[in-house]
Amino acid sequence: QGRVSLPGEWRCEGENSSFVALPEGADALVLMSEEAFLSFFTELQKLSLADPALRLAGARLGSLARNCRCDRQGRLTLCKTQLESVGIAKNIKLIGAVTHIRICSPEKWDPDTVDSKVSSALTIVEKSSNDNGALAALIEGVLP
């Protein structure tokens, strides 16, 4: 049914645990708090005023984003179409990633592959002299 239970420490305080789910390529979904997503999207909109490619990226992100809200038991209902688009049929793996939650099928979570990608990502962040470079890297990672 597309429902997944989130650990209590990953939910917001009170009853307002609202998230936004985005596909991360063809392998996973990224689940961000609604607040974090809106902050990210606000920064993207500021940058996109002068850049048609960023405006297009913002439109694409907006079309892929789906709101999810926890029920009283801490369960989220994820969009079936999104789950299918990243190859999730039955079992899922939840990975806490500091600013977001990564959702994928257990077969697509290979720690060795992830370690090499982490190294590459850290290099990109280190070379970025400001948040714009990190923002561009995130957009490249989210968009197919």
Coordinates of C-alpha atoms in Angstrom, one line a residue:
Q1 CA 0.0 0.0 0.0
G2 CA 3.0 2.3 -0.1
R3 CA 3.1 2.9 3.7
V4 CA 6.3 3.1 5.6
S5 CA 6.9 3.6 9.3
L6 CA 9.5 6.2 10.1
P7 CA 11.5 6.0 13.3
G8 CA 10.4 8.4 16.0
E9 CA 13.7 10.4 15.9
W10 CA 13.3 11.1 12.2
R11 CA 9.9 12.7 12.7
C12 CA 9.2 16.3 13.6
E13 CA 7.9 17.2 17.0
G14 CA 4.1 17.2 17.4
E15 CA 1.7 16.1 14.8
N16 CA 3.2 18.1 11.9
S17 CA 5.6 15.7 10.3
S18 CA 5.3 16.7 6.7
F19 CA 7.8 15.6 4.1
V20 CA 8.5 16.0 0.3
A21 CA 9.5 13.0 -1.7
L22 CA 11.7 13.4 -4.8
P23 CA 13.2 10.7 -7.1
E24 CA 17.0 10.5 -7.0
G25 CA 17.7 9.3 -10.5
A26 CA 16.3 5.8 -11.0
D27 CA 17.6 4.3 -7.8
A28 CA 16.0 6.0 -4.8
L29 CA 13.7 8.5 -3.4
V30 CA 14.9 11.5 -1.3
L31 CA 12.6 12.4 1.6
M32 CA 13.1 15.9 2.9
S33 CA 11.2 17.7 5.6
E34 CA 8.8 20.2 4.1
E35 CA 10.7 23.0 5.7
A36 CA 14.0 21.9 4.2
F37 CA 12.5 21.5 0.8
L38 CA 10.9 24.9 0.8
S39 CA 14.2 26.5 2.0
F40 CA 16.1 24.7 -0.8
F41 CA 13.4 25.6 -3.4
T42 CA 13.5 29.3 -2.3
E43 CA 17.2 29.4 -2.9
L44 CA 16.8 27.7 -6.3
Q45 CA 14.1 30.3 -7.3
K46 CA 16.5 33.2 -6.4
L47 CA 19.2 31.7 -8.6
S48 CA 16.8 30.8 -11.4
L49 CA 15.8 34.5 -12.0
A50 CA 18.9 34.9 -14.3
D51 CA 19.2 31.4 -15.5
P52 CA 16.7 29.7 -17.8
A53 CA 18.2 26.2 -17.2
L54 CA 17.7 26.6 -13.5
R55 CA 14.1 27.7 -14.1
L56 CA 13.6 24.6 -16.1
A57 CA 15.2 22.5 -13.3
G58 CA 12.9 24.1 -10.7
A59 CA 9.9 23.3 -12.8
R60 CA 11.0 19.7 -13.2
L61 CA 11.7 19.4 -9.4
G62 CA 8.3 20.8 -8.7
S63 CA 6.6 18.4 -11.0
L64 CA 8.4 15.4 -9.4
A65 CA 7.8 16.5 -5.8
R66 CA 5.1 14.8 -3.8
N67 CA 4.0 15.8 -0.3
C68 CA 3.8 13.1 2.4
R69 CA 2.4 13.5 5.9
C70 CA 2.9 11.1 8.9
D71 CA -0.2 9.7 10.5
R72 CA -0.5 9.4 14.3
Q73 CA 1.5 6.1 14.2
G74 CA 4.3 7.7 12.3
R75 CA 3.5 6.1 8.9
L76 CA 3.9 7.8 5.6
T77 CA 2.1 6.9 2.4
L78 CA 4.4 7.1 -0.5
C79 CA 3.3 7.6 -4.1
K80 CA 3.0 4.3 -5.9
T81 CA 4.2 5.8 -9.1
Q82 CA 7.3 7.2 -7.4
L83 CA 8.1 3.9 -5.8
E84 CA 7.8 2.0 -9.1
S85 CA 9.9 4.6 -10.9
V86 CA 12.9 3.8 -8.6
G87 CA 12.4 0.0 -8.7
I88 CA 10.8 -0.4 -5.3
A89 CA 8.2 -3.3 -5.4
K90 CA 7.9 -4.6 -1.9
N91 CA 10.8 -4.2 0.5
I92 CA 12.5 -0.9 1.2
K93 CA 15.6 0.4 2.9
L94 CA 15.5 3.7 4.8
I95 CA 18.9 5.5 5.2
G96 CA 19.2 8.5 7.4
A97 CA 21.3 11.0 5.6
V98 CA 21.5 14.0 8.0
T99 CA 19.4 16.4 5.9
H100 CA 17.1 13.9 4.3
I101 CA 16.1 10.3 4.3
R102 CA 17.0 8.1 1.3
I103 CA 14.5 5.4 0.4
C104 CA 15.5 2.5 -2.0
S105 CA 15.2 -1.2 -2.5
P106 CA 17.6 -3.2 -0.3
E107 CA 19.4 -4.5 -3.5
K108 CA 20.3 -0.9 -4.5
W109 CA 22.1 -0.1 -1.3
D110 CA 25.7 -1.2 -1.7
P111 CA 28.0 0.3 0.9
D112 CA 31.1 -0.1 -1.3
T113 CA 29.6 1.9 -4.1
V114 CA 28.2 4.4 -1.7
D115 CA 31.7 5.0 -0.2
S116 CA 33.2 5.9 -3.6
K117 CA 30.3 8.3 -4.3
V118 CA 30.7 9.9 -0.9
S119 CA 34.4 10.5 -1.6
S120 CA 33.4 12.2 -5.0
A121 CA 30.7 14.3 -3.4
L122 CA 33.0 15.5 -0.6
T123 CA 35.5 16.6 -3.3
I124 CA 32.8 18.6 -5.0
V125 CA 31.7 20.3 -1.8
E126 CA 35.3 21.1 -0.8
K127 CA 35.9 22.8 -4.2
S128 CA 32.7 24.9 -3.9
S129 CA 33.5 28.3 -2.6
N130 CA 29.9 29.0 -1.8
D131 CA 26.5 27.3 -1.5
N132 CA 25.8 27.7 -5.3
G133 CA 28.3 24.9 -6.1
A134 CA 26.7 22.6 -3.6
L135 CA 23.3 23.5 -4.8
A136 CA 24.2 22.7 -8.4
A137 CA 25.7 19.4 -7.3
L138 CA 22.4 18.5 -5.4
I139 CA 20.3 19.4 -8.5
E140 CA 22.5 17.1 -10.6
G141 CA 22.1 14.3 -8.1
V142 CA 18.3 14.6 -7.9
L143 CA 17.5 15.1 -11.6
P144 CA 17.9 12.2 -13.9

